[in-house]
CSV table of C-alpha atoms in Angstrom, one decimal:
chain,number,residue,atom,x,y,z
A,28,UNK,CA,-136.5,58.6,126.8
A,29,UNK,CA,-140.6,58.9,126.8
A,30,UNK,CA,-142.5,60.8,128.6
A,31,UNK,CA,-145.8,60.5,130.1
A,32,UNK,CA,-148.8,63.5,129.3
A,33,UNK,CA,-148.4,66.3,131.4
A,34,UNK,CA,-151.0,66.1,134.4
A,35,UNK,CA,-151.1,62.2,133.8
A,36,UNK,CA,-149.2,61.8,136.8
A,37,UNK,CA,-151.5,61.0,140.0
A,38,UNK,CA,-150.4,63.4,142.8
A,39,UNK,CA,-152.6,62.2,144.7
A,40,UNK,CA,-150.9,59.0,145.1
A,41,UNK,CA,-147.8,60.8,145.7
A,42,UNK,CA,-146.8,60.3,149.2
A,43,UNK,CA,-146.9,56.5,149.1
A,44,UNK,CA,-144.7,56.7,146.0
A,45,UNK,CA,-141.8,58.6,147.4
A,46,UNK,CA,-142.1,56.8,151.2
A,47,UNK,CA,-141.3,53.6,148.6
A,48,UNK,CA,-138.8,55.0,146.6
A,49,UNK,CA,-137.1,56.4,150.7
A,50,UNK,CA,-137.6,53.1,151.9
A,51,UNK,CA,-135.8,51.1,148.9
A,52,UNK,CA,-132.5,53.0,149.6
A,53,UNK,CA,-132.7,54.4,152.9
A,54,UNK,CA,-132.1,53.4,156.8
A,55,UNK,CA,-135.4,53.4,159.5
A,56,UNK,CA,-134.7,54.6,163.2
A,57,UNK,CA,-130.4,55.9,162.8
A,58,UNK,CA,-128.7,59.0,164.4
A,59,UNK,CA,-127.3,59.7,161.1
A,60,UNK,CA,-128.8,62.4,159.4
A,61,UNK,CA,-130.3,61.9,155.6
A,62,UNK,CA,-128.7,64.6,153.6
A,63,UNK,CA,-131.2,66.8,151.2
A,64,UNK,CA,-130.2,69.5,148.3
A,65,UNK,CA,-132.4,72.0,148.3
A,66,UNK,CA,-132.7,75.1,146.0
A,67,UNK,CA,-136.1,75.8,146.6
A,68,UNK,CA,-137.7,75.6,143.6
A,69,UNK,CA,-140.4,73.3,143.1
A,70,UNK,CA,-138.9,70.3,142.9
A,71,UNK,CA,-136.8,70.4,146.2
A,72,UNK,CA,-139.7,71.7,148.3
A,73,UNK,CA,-141.4,69.1,147.3
A,74,UNK,CA,-138.7,66.8,147.8
A,75,UNK,CA,-138.6,68.4,151.3
A,76,UNK,CA,-142.0,67.9,152.6
A,77,UNK,CA,-142.3,64.0,151.7
A,78,UNK,CA,-139.2,63.5,153.3
A,79,UNK,CA,-139.8,65.2,156.3
A,80,UNK,CA,-143.1,63.7,156.4
A,81,UNK,CA,-140.9,59.9,155.8
A,82,UNK,CA,-138.4,60.9,158.2
A,83,UNK,CA,-140.6,61.6,161.4
A,84,UNK,CA,-142.8,58.4,160.6
A,85,UNK,CA,-139.6,56.4,160.2
A,86,UNK,CA,-137.2,58.1,163.3
A,87,UNK,CA,-134.8,60.0,161.0
A,88,UNK,CA,-133.2,63.3,161.0
A,89,UNK,CA,-133.0,65.5,157.5
A,90,UNK,CA,-130.4,67.7,157.0
A,91,UNK,CA,-131.2,70.2,154.4
A,92,UNK,CA,-128.0,71.9,152.2
A,93,UNK,CA,-128.4,75.1,150.4
A,94,UNK,CA,-126.2,76.3,147.9
A,95,UNK,CA,-125.4,80.3,147.1
A,96,UNK,CA,-123.8,80.3,143.9
A,97,UNK,CA,-123.8,84.2,143.6
A,98,UNK,CA,-124.7,84.6,140.3
A,99,UNK,CA,-128.4,85.6,140.7
A,100,UNK,CA,-128.7,89.4,142.9
A,101,UNK,CA,-132.0,87.8,144.0
A,102,UNK,CA,-129.8,84.1,145.3
A,103,UNK,CA,-129.8,85.6,148.7
A,104,UNK,CA,-133.8,86.2,149.3
A,105,UNK,CA,-133.1,82.9,148.1
A,106,UNK,CA,-131.2,80.7,149.8
A,107,UNK,CA,-133.8,82.3,153.0
A,108,UNK,CA,-136.5,81.4,151.3
A,109,UNK,CA,-135.3,77.7,151.3
A,110,UNK,CA,-133.5,77.9,154.6
A,111,UNK,CA,-137.3,79.0,156.3
A,112,UNK,CA,-139.3,76.2,154.6
A,113,UNK,CA,-137.0,73.7,155.4
A,114,UNK,CA,-137.3,75.2,159.4
A,115,UNK,CA,-141.0,74.8,158.5
A,116,UNK,CA,-140.9,71.6,157.5
A,117,UNK,CA,-139.3,69.9,160.5
A,118,UNK,CA,-135.6,69.7,159.1
A,119,UNK,CA,-132.0,71.0,160.4
A,120,UNK,CA,-130.6,73.0,157.1
A,121,UNK,CA,-127.5,74.4,156.6
A,122,UNK,CA,-126.3,77.8,153.9
A,123,UNK,CA,-123.4,76.9,151.4
A,124,UNK,CA,-121.4,79.4,149.7
A,125,UNK,CA,-119.6,79.3,145.8
A,126,UNK,CA,-116.9,81.9,146.8
A,127,UNK,CA,-114.2,83.1,144.9
A,128,UNK,CA,-114.2,83.8,141.6
A,129,UNK,CA,-116.0,82.1,138.6
A,130,UNK,CA,-115.2,81.6,135.0
A,131,UNK,CA,-115.9,82.8,132.1
A,132,UNK,CA,-116.7,80.1,130.0
A,133,UNK,CA,-117.7,76.6,131.2
A,134,UNK,CA,-119.9,78.2,133.7
A,135,UNK,CA,-122.5,75.7,133.8
A,136,UNK,CA,-120.1,72.9,135.3
A,137,UNK,CA,-118.1,74.6,137.0
A,138,UNK,CA,-121.5,75.3,139.2
A,139,UNK,CA,-122.8,71.8,139.3
A,140,UNK,CA,-118.7,71.0,140.4
A,141,UNK,CA,-118.5,73.1,143.2
A,142,UNK,CA,-122.2,72.3,144.6
A,143,UNK,CA,-121.4,69.0,144.6
A,144,UNK,CA,-118.2,69.6,146.8
A,145,UNK,CA,-119.9,72.2,149.0
A,146,UNK,CA,-122.7,69.7,149.5
A,147,UNK,CA,-120.5,66.2,149.6
A,148,UNK,CA,-118.2,68.6,152.4
A,149,UNK,CA,-121.5,70.0,154.4
A,150,UNK,CA,-122.9,65.7,154.5
A,151,UNK,CA,-119.6,64.1,156.0
A,152,UNK,CA,-118.8,66.9,158.9
A,153,UNK,CA,-123.1,65.8,159.7
A,154,UNK,CA,-122.7,62.6,159.3
A,155,UNK,CA,-124.4,62.1,156.7
A,156,UNK,CA,-123.9,58.7,153.8
A,157,UNK,CA,-126.5,59.7,151.6
A,158,UNK,CA,-127.7,63.1,149.8
A,159,UNK,CA,-131.0,63.2,147.9
A,160,UNK,CA,-131.9,65.2,144.9
A,161,UNK,CA,-135.2,65.8,142.9
A,162,UNK,CA,-134.1,64.5,139.8
A,163,UNK,CA,-137.6,64.1,138.3
A,164,UNK,CA,-138.2,62.6,134.6
A,165,UNK,CA,-137.7,65.2,133.2
A,166,UNK,CA,-134.1,65.9,134.0
A,167,UNK,CA,-133.8,62.7,132.5
A,168,UNK,CA,-135.3,63.7,129.7
A,169,UNK,CA,-133.4,67.2,129.2
A,170,UNK,CA,-130.1,65.3,130.0
A,171,UNK,CA,-130.7,62.5,127.4
A,172,UNK,CA,-131.5,65.2,124.1
A,173,UNK,CA,-128.3,67.5,126.0
A,174,UNK,CA,-126.3,64.2,125.2
A,175,UNK,CA,-127.4,63.7,121.9
A,176,UNK,CA,-126.2,67.6,120.6
A,177,UNK,CA,-122.7,66.7,122.0
A,178,UNK,CA,-123.8,67.9,126.0
A,179,UNK,CA,-120.9,65.4,128.1
A,180,UNK,CA,-123.6,65.4,131.0
A,181,UNK,CA,-123.6,61.6,132.8
A,182,UNK,CA,-126.5,59.9,132.7
A,183,UNK,CA,-128.5,60.2,135.7
A,184,UNK,CA,-129.5,57.4,138.2
A,185,UNK,CA,-131.6,56.8,141.3
A,186,UNK,CA,-128.5,55.7,143.2
A,187,UNK,CA,-125.1,56.7,141.8
A,188,UNK,CA,-121.7,57.5,143.8
A,189,UNK,CA,-121.0,61.3,144.2
A,190,UNK,CA,-119.3,62.4,141.2
A,191,UNK,CA,-116.8,64.5,143.5
A,192,UNK,CA,-113.3,62.7,145.1
A,193,UNK,CA,-112.1,62.6,147.6
A,194,UNK,CA,-114.6,65.0,148.9
A,195,UNK,CA,-117.5,62.7,148.1
A,196,UNK,CA,-116.0,59.3,149.5
A,197,UNK,CA,-118.3,56.8,150.9
A,198,UNK,CA,-121.1,59.3,149.4
A,199,UNK,CA,-124.2,58.0,147.6
A,200,UNK,CA,-126.4,60.1,145.9
A,201,UNK,CA,-130.4,59.6,146.6
A,202,UNK,CA,-133.1,60.5,143.8
A,203,UNK,CA,-136.5,59.6,145.1
A,204,UNK,CA,-138.4,61.5,142.4
A,205,UNK,CA,-137.1,60.8,139.2
A,206,UNK,CA,-140.0,58.6,138.4
A,207,UNK,CA,-142.0,61.7,138.7
A,208,UNK,CA,-143.0,64.2,136.1
A,209,UNK,CA,-142.3,67.8,137.2
A,210,UNK,CA,-146.0,68.8,136.3
A,211,UNK,CA,-147.1,66.1,139.4
A,212,UNK,CA,-144.7,67.7,142.5
A,213,UNK,CA,-145.7,71.4,141.8
A,214,UNK,CA,-149.8,70.0,141.0
A,215,UNK,CA,-149.2,68.6,145.0
A,216,UNK,CA,-147.5,71.5,145.9
A,217,UNK,CA,-150.3,73.9,145.1
A,218,UNK,CA,-153.0,71.2,146.3
A,219,UNK,CA,-151.3,72.3,149.9
A,220,UNK,CA,-150.9,75.7,148.9
A,221,UNK,CA,-147.2,75.3,148.7
A,222,UNK,CA,-144.5,78.3,147.6
A,223,UNK,CA,-141.8,77.6,145.4
A,224,UNK,CA,-139.7,79.0,143.4
A,225,UNK,CA,-139.4,79.4,140.0
A,226,UNK,CA,-135.1,80.5,138.9
A,227,UNK,CA,-135.3,82.4,135.9
A,228,UNK,CA,-132.3,80.6,134.6
A,229,UNK,CA,-134.3,77.4,133.5
A,230,UNK,CA,-136.2,79.5,130.7
A,231,UNK,CA,-133.2,81.5,129.7
A,232,UNK,CA,-132.4,79.9,126.2
A,233,UNK,CA,-128.4,80.7,126.2
A,234,UNK,CA,-128.4,78.0,128.7
A,235,UNK,CA,-128.4,74.5,127.5
A,236,UNK,CA,-130.8,72.9,129.9
A,237,UNK,CA,-133.5,75.5,129.0
A,238,UNK,CA,-133.0,74.7,125.9
A,239,UNK,CA,-133.8,71.1,126.1
A,240,UNK,CA,-137.1,71.7,128.5
A,241,UNK,CA,-138.5,74.0,125.6
A,242,UNK,CA,-137.8,71.0,123.0
A,243,UNK,CA,-139.5,68.7,125.1
A,244,UNK,CA,-142.0,71.0,126.1
A,245,UNK,CA,-142.9,71.6,122.2
A,246,UNK,CA,-142.8,68.0,121.3
A,247,UNK,CA,-145.5,67.2,124.5
A,248,UNK,CA,-147.9,66.5,122.7
A,249,UNK,CA,-146.4,63.6,120.6
A,250,UNK,CA,-145.1,61.6,123.6
A,251,UNK,CA,-146.7,58.2,124.1
A,252,UNK,CA,-147.1,56.4,127.5
A,253,UNK,CA,-144.5,55.0,129.4
A,254,UNK,CA,-143.3,57.3,133.0
A,255,UNK,CA,-141.1,54.5,134.0
A,256,UNK,CA,-137.5,56.7,134.1
A,257,UNK,CA,-134.7,54.2,131.9
A,258,UNK,CA,-132.1,53.9,134.5
A,259,UNK,CA,-128.3,52.7,133.6
A,260,UNK,CA,-127.7,49.2,134.1
A,261,UNK,CA,-125.3,48.5,137.3
A,262,UNK,CA,-122.2,48.4,135.9
A,263,UNK,CA,-121.4,44.7,137.7
A,264,UNK,CA,-117.8,43.6,138.3
A,265,UNK,CA,-117.9,41.3,135.1
A,266,UNK,CA,-114.2,40.0,135.7
A,267,UNK,CA,-112.5,43.1,138.2
A,268,UNK,CA,-111.5,42.2,141.1
A,269,UNK,CA,-109.4,44.2,143.4
A,270,UNK,CA,-106.4,43.7,145.6
A,271,UNK,CA,-105.3,45.3,149.0
A,272,UNK,CA,-103.1,47.5,147.4
A,273,UNK,CA,-105.1,49.7,145.0
A,274,UNK,CA,-104.5,47.4,142.0
A,275,UNK,CA,-106.6,46.1,140.0
A,276,UNK,CA,-106.7,42.9,138.3
A,277,UNK,CA,-109.9,41.9,135.2
A,278,UNK,CA,-110.7,40.4,132.5
A,279,UNK,CA,-110.2,41.3,128.7
A,280,UNK,CA,-114.1,41.1,128.9
A,281,UNK,CA,-114.6,43.7,130.7
A,282,UNK,CA,-117.3,46.2,130.3
A,283,UNK,CA,-116.7,49.7,128.9
A,284,UNK,CA,-118.8,51.3,132.1
A,285,UNK,CA,-116.8,48.7,134.4
A,286,UNK,CA,-113.1,49.7,132.7
A,287,UNK,CA,-114.2,53.4,133.0
A,288,UNK,CA,-114.5,53.1,136.7
A,289,UNK,CA,-111.3,51.7,137.0
A,290,UNK,CA,-109.4,53.7,135.5
A,291,UNK,CA,-110.7,56.5,137.7
A,292,UNK,CA,-110.9,54.7,140.7
A,293,UNK,CA,-106.6,53.2,140.0
A,294,UNK,CA,-106.2,57.0,139.0
A,295,UNK,CA,-107.6,58.9,141.7
A,296,UNK,CA,-108.8,61.5,139.9
A,297,UNK,CA,-112.5,62.1,138.9
A,298,UNK,CA,-112.5,62.5,135.4
A,299,UNK,CA,-114.0,59.9,133.1
A,300,UNK,CA,-111.5,58.7,129.7
A,301,UNK,CA,-113.1,59.7,126.9
A,302,UNK,CA,-115.4,58.2,125.0
A,303,UNK,CA,-113.0,57.5,122.0
A,304,UNK,CA,-110.0,56.8,123.8
A,305,UNK,CA,-112.2,54.5,126.4
A,306,UNK,CA,-113.9,52.6,123.0
A,307,UNK,CA,-110.2,52.0,121.2
A,308,UNK,CA,-108.8,50.8,124.9
A,309,UNK,CA,-111.8,48.5,124.7
A,310,UNK,CA,-111.2,47.3,121.3
A,311,UNK,CA,-107.5,46.4,122.2
A,312,UNK,CA,-108.2,44.5,125.3
A,313,UNK,CA,-110.8,42.4,123.1
A,314,UNK,CA,-108.5,42.3,120.4
A,315,UNK,CA,-106.2,40.3,122.7
A,316,UNK,CA,-103.1,42.2,121.8
A,317,UNK,CA,-100.1,42.5,124.7
A,318,UNK,CA,-99.6,46.3,125.2
A,319,UNK,CA,-98.9,48.7,127.7
A,320,UNK,CA,-101.1,51.9,127.7
A,321,UNK,CA,-101.4,54.9,130.1
A,322,UNK,CA,-105.0,56.7,130.6
A,323,UNK,CA,-106.6,58.3,133.3
A,324,UNK,CA,-103.7,58.0,135.2
A,325,UNK,CA,-104.0,54.9,135.2
A,326,UNK,CA,-101.4,51.9,133.7
A,327,UNK,CA,-102.6,49.4,132.1
A,328,UNK,CA,-100.9,46.4,131.7
A,329,UNK,CA,-101.9,43.3,129.0
A,330,UNK,CA,-100.2,40.2,128.4
A,331,UNK,CA,-102.1,37.0,127.7
A,332,UNK,CA,-105.0,37.0,129.5
A,333,UNK,CA,-104.1,38.6,132.1
A,334,UNK,CA,-104.7,42.4,132.8
A,335,UNK,CA,-104.1,44.4,135.6
A,336,UNK,CA,-104.5,48.2,136.1
A,337,UNK,CA,-102.4,50.1,138.6
A,338,UNK,CA,-101.0,53.8,139.5
A,339,UNK,CA,-99.1,54.8,136.5
A,340,UNK,CA,-96.0,56.0,138.3
A,341,UNK,CA,-94.3,58.3,136.0
A,342,UNK,CA,-97.8,60.6,136.4
A,343,UNK,CA,-96.6,61.6,139.9
A,344,UNK,CA,-93.0,62.3,139.0
A,345,UNK,CA,-94.2,64.5,136.8
A,346,UNK,CA,-96.5,66.5,138.3
A,347,UNK,CA,-94.5,66.3,141.9
A,348,UNK,CA,-97.4,66.8,144.0
A,349,UNK,CA,-95.9,68.5,147.5
A,350,UNK,CA,-95.6,66.6,150.6
A,351,UNK,CA,-98.7,65.5,152.2
A,352,UNK,CA,-98.5,66.8,155.9
A,353,UNK,CA,-100.8,64.5,158.5
A,354,UNK,CA,-102.6,66.4,161.6
A,355,UNK,CA,-103.4,64.2,164.7
A,356,UNK,CA,-106.8,63.0,164.2
A,357,UNK,CA,-107.7,64.5,160.6
A,358,UNK,CA,-108.3,62.1,157.6
A,359,UNK,CA,-105.9,63.1,154.9
A,360,UNK,CA,-106.3,61.8,151.1
A,361,UNK,CA,-103.0,61.0,149.3
A,362,UNK,CA,-103.5,60.8,145.6
A,363,UNK,CA,-106.9,60.3,146.2
A,364,UNK,CA,-106.3,56.5,146.8
A,365,UNK,CA,-105.0,56.6,150.3
A,366,UNK,CA,-106.4,57.8,153.3
A,367,UNK,CA,-104.3,58.4,156.3
A,368,UNK,CA,-104.6,59.6,159.8
A,369,UNK,CA,-102.0,60.1,162.7
A,370,UNK,CA,-102.1,60.1,166.8
A,371,UNK,CA,-99.0,62.3,166.3
A,372,UNK,CA,-96.6,65.5,164.7
A,373,UNK,CA,-94.5,65.6,162.2
A,374,UNK,CA,-95.2,63.0,159.4
A,375,UNK,CA,-95.3,63.6,156.1
A,376,UNK,CA,-97.0,61.0,153.1
A,377,UNK,CA,-94.6,61.6,149.7
A,378,UNK,CA,-94.6,58.7,146.4
A,379,UNK,CA,-92.0,56.2,146.9
A,380,UNK,CA,-90.4,57.1,143.2
A,381,UNK,CA,-86.3,58.2,144.4
A,382,UNK,CA,-86.6,56.8,147.5
A,383,UNK,CA,-87.3,52.7,147.1
A,384,UNK,CA,-83.2,52.4,147.7
A,385,UNK,CA,-83.6,54.4,150.9
A,386,UNK,CA,-86.3,52.0,152.5
A,387,UNK,CA,-85.5,49.2,155.3
A,388,UNK,CA,-84.4,45.6,153.6
A,389,UNK,CA,-87.3,44.7,154.8
A,390,UNK,CA,-90.0,47.5,153.3
A,391,UNK,CA,-88.6,46.9,149.8
A,392,UNK,CA,-89.1,43.5,149.8
A,393,UNK,CA,-92.5,44.4,150.5
A,394,UNK,CA,-93.0,47.2,147.7
A,395,UNK,CA,-91.1,44.3,145.5
A,396,UNK,CA,-94.1,42.4,145.2
A,397,UNK,CA,-95.8,44.7,143.7
A,398,UNK,CA,-95.9,45.4,139.7
A,399,UNK,CA,-92.8,46.9,138.3
A,400,UNK,CA,-94.8,50.2,137.0
A,401,UNK,CA,-96.6,50.9,140.0
A,402,UNK,CA,-93.9,50.8,142.7
A,403,UNK,CA,-92.6,54.4,142.9
A,404,UNK,CA,-96.6,55.3,143.1
A,405,UNK,CA,-97.1,53.9,146.4
A,406,UNK,CA,-97.5,56.6,149.3
A,407,UNK,CA,-94.0,56.4,151.8
A,408,UNK,CA,-94.2,58.2,155.5
A,409,UNK,CA,-91.1,60.1,155.9
A,410,UNK,CA,-90.6,62.6,159.3
A,411,UNK,CA,-88.2,65.0,160.6
A,412,UNK,CA,-86.0,63.2,162.2
A,413,UNK,CA,-86.5,59.6,160.9
A,414,UNK,CA,-83.6,56.3,159.8
A,415,UNK,CA,-85.7,56.8,156.5
A,416,UNK,CA,-88.6,56.5,154.5
A,417,UNK,CA,-91.3,54.0,155.7
A,418,UNK,CA,-94.3,52.4,154.1
A,419,UNK,CA,-95.9,51.8,157.9
A,420,UNK,CA,-95.1,53.7,161.6
A,421,UNK,CA,-96.7,53.4,165.1
A,422,UNK,CA,-99.8,55.6,165.1
A,423,UNK,CA,-100.4,55.9,161.7
A,424,UNK,CA,-103.4,54.6,159.7
A,425,UNK,CA,-103.2,54.2,156.2
A,426,UNK,CA,-106.6,52.7,154.2
A,427,UNK,CA,-106.7,52.1,150.6
A,428,UNK,CA,-109.8,53.7,148.4
A,429,UNK,CA,-109.1,52.0,145.5
A,430,UNK,CA,-111.4,49.4,146.0
A,431,UNK,CA,-114.3,51.0,148.1
A,432,UNK,CA,-114.1,53.4,145.5
A,433,UNK,CA,-115.3,50.9,143.0
A,434,UNK,CA,-117.6,48.7,144.9
A,435,UNK,CA,-119.4,52.3,144.7
A,436,UNK,CA,-118.8,53.4,140.9
A,437,UNK,CA,-120.2,49.5,139.8
A,438,UNK,CA,-123.2,49.4,142.1
A,439,UNK,CA,-122.5,46.5,144.7
A,440,UNK,CA,-124.3,49.3,147.1
A,441,UNK,CA,-128.3,49.1,146.1
A,442,UNK,CA,-128.9,50.2,150.2
A,443,UNK,CA,-127.3,52.8,153.0
A,444,UNK,CA,-127.0,50.2,155.2
A,445,UNK,CA,-124.4,48.6,152.7
A,446,UNK,CA,-122.7,52.3,153.2
A,447,UNK,CA,-122.9,51.9,157.5
A,448,UNK,CA,-120.9,48.7,158.2
A,449,UNK,CA,-117.6,47.8,160.4
A,450,UNK,CA,-115.0,50.1,158.9
A,451,UNK,CA,-113.0,49.4,156.2
A,452,UNK,CA,-109.8,47.0,156.8
A,453,UNK,CA,-106.8,48.8,156.4
A,454,UNK,CA,-104.5,48.0,153.6
A,455,UNK,CA,-101.4,47.7,156.3
A,456,UNK,CA,-103.4,44.6,157.6
A,457,UNK,CA,-102.9,42.6,154.0
A,458,UNK,CA,-100.2,40.1,153.6
A,459,UNK,CA,-98.0,42.6,151.5
A,460,UNK,CA,-98.1,45.1,154.4
A,461,UNK,CA,-97.7,44.5,157.6
A,462,UNK,CA,-98.2,46.8,160.1
């Protein structure tokens, strides 16, 4: 993308632009807090102050979340600085810590993943549905440059699902400053006499982000005007439809991005397919080949114009997941595709593979309505002292996550209103599986 020259943004109008961006994505006068990722750097301090002012006028509470990665001797000081800044702005604050051993390779990616998991868990615990991030137009340009050099960083979008699963289920990320320059935010902060942290890692050439920042700074005098951030186009349904049993039907003309979303959601994981494998699968669909293939734990069966995506039961057999114990009143996610809650103790969730013959005739008939290749991947309930495995039981609720996750991944939500809606229908209410 092209960036406007440094200093071209109008800091005086920043508040109006930020309020408009927040209004486009968030509700007013709602009891749920808005979460905000606060590092203490200039971008996040600007977002904190802008959002706190917006929240005060719009009747919302603000929860700032700071992650201490433990990677710098001064990280404790930075966390305390962020805490004080949040409280001074009138926001609630919570500190989060990345504990445990740190990897010797891939540290940046691991830290990013840990940060998102910690933020998602804290936001969900507080009842928030949206987490604000202070990415700017500079971050978009840096990520674009890093991808040209081989990085696997995803594209930065103004409104996108949390990248971690299942911790981030139902959560969206909003980046209201994505059209702003970093220089504009700092000029605005300086005009208010505000302080912020400068992380020395931002200028450390060992990190790809720092090298990209330097390269863009060197090219700045040659940048043309523009200033509007290039945001990825919505994926759209494009011939994709979901069933309440976690099965997805697709057109052979499905766009690559939509196909990638289907593969990840149906497979229950969070790692997208490699570009070359996704391209090959897309080509086979376009060529009208009849085939069966597995990618990201998802089984694709293409026959004629019918393309069905289901969970690959064989993968569950190969990695043999332990039975998932259900605790009363606690949500438990199984295989990244179903969430269970129970009122009573003693229930476990396991895959149906190897237990199909032990089901009751009624349950065998119900599960027989699924595509043959995925029947063994469907969850069943077992309990000490019970006669046998069950598809459903009194006091145990099952909700399918594939369709609601796909809805977020395909950009079918554009506002917090789309997330705060009547409860999703239980997958067990579908005609195939009635409780």
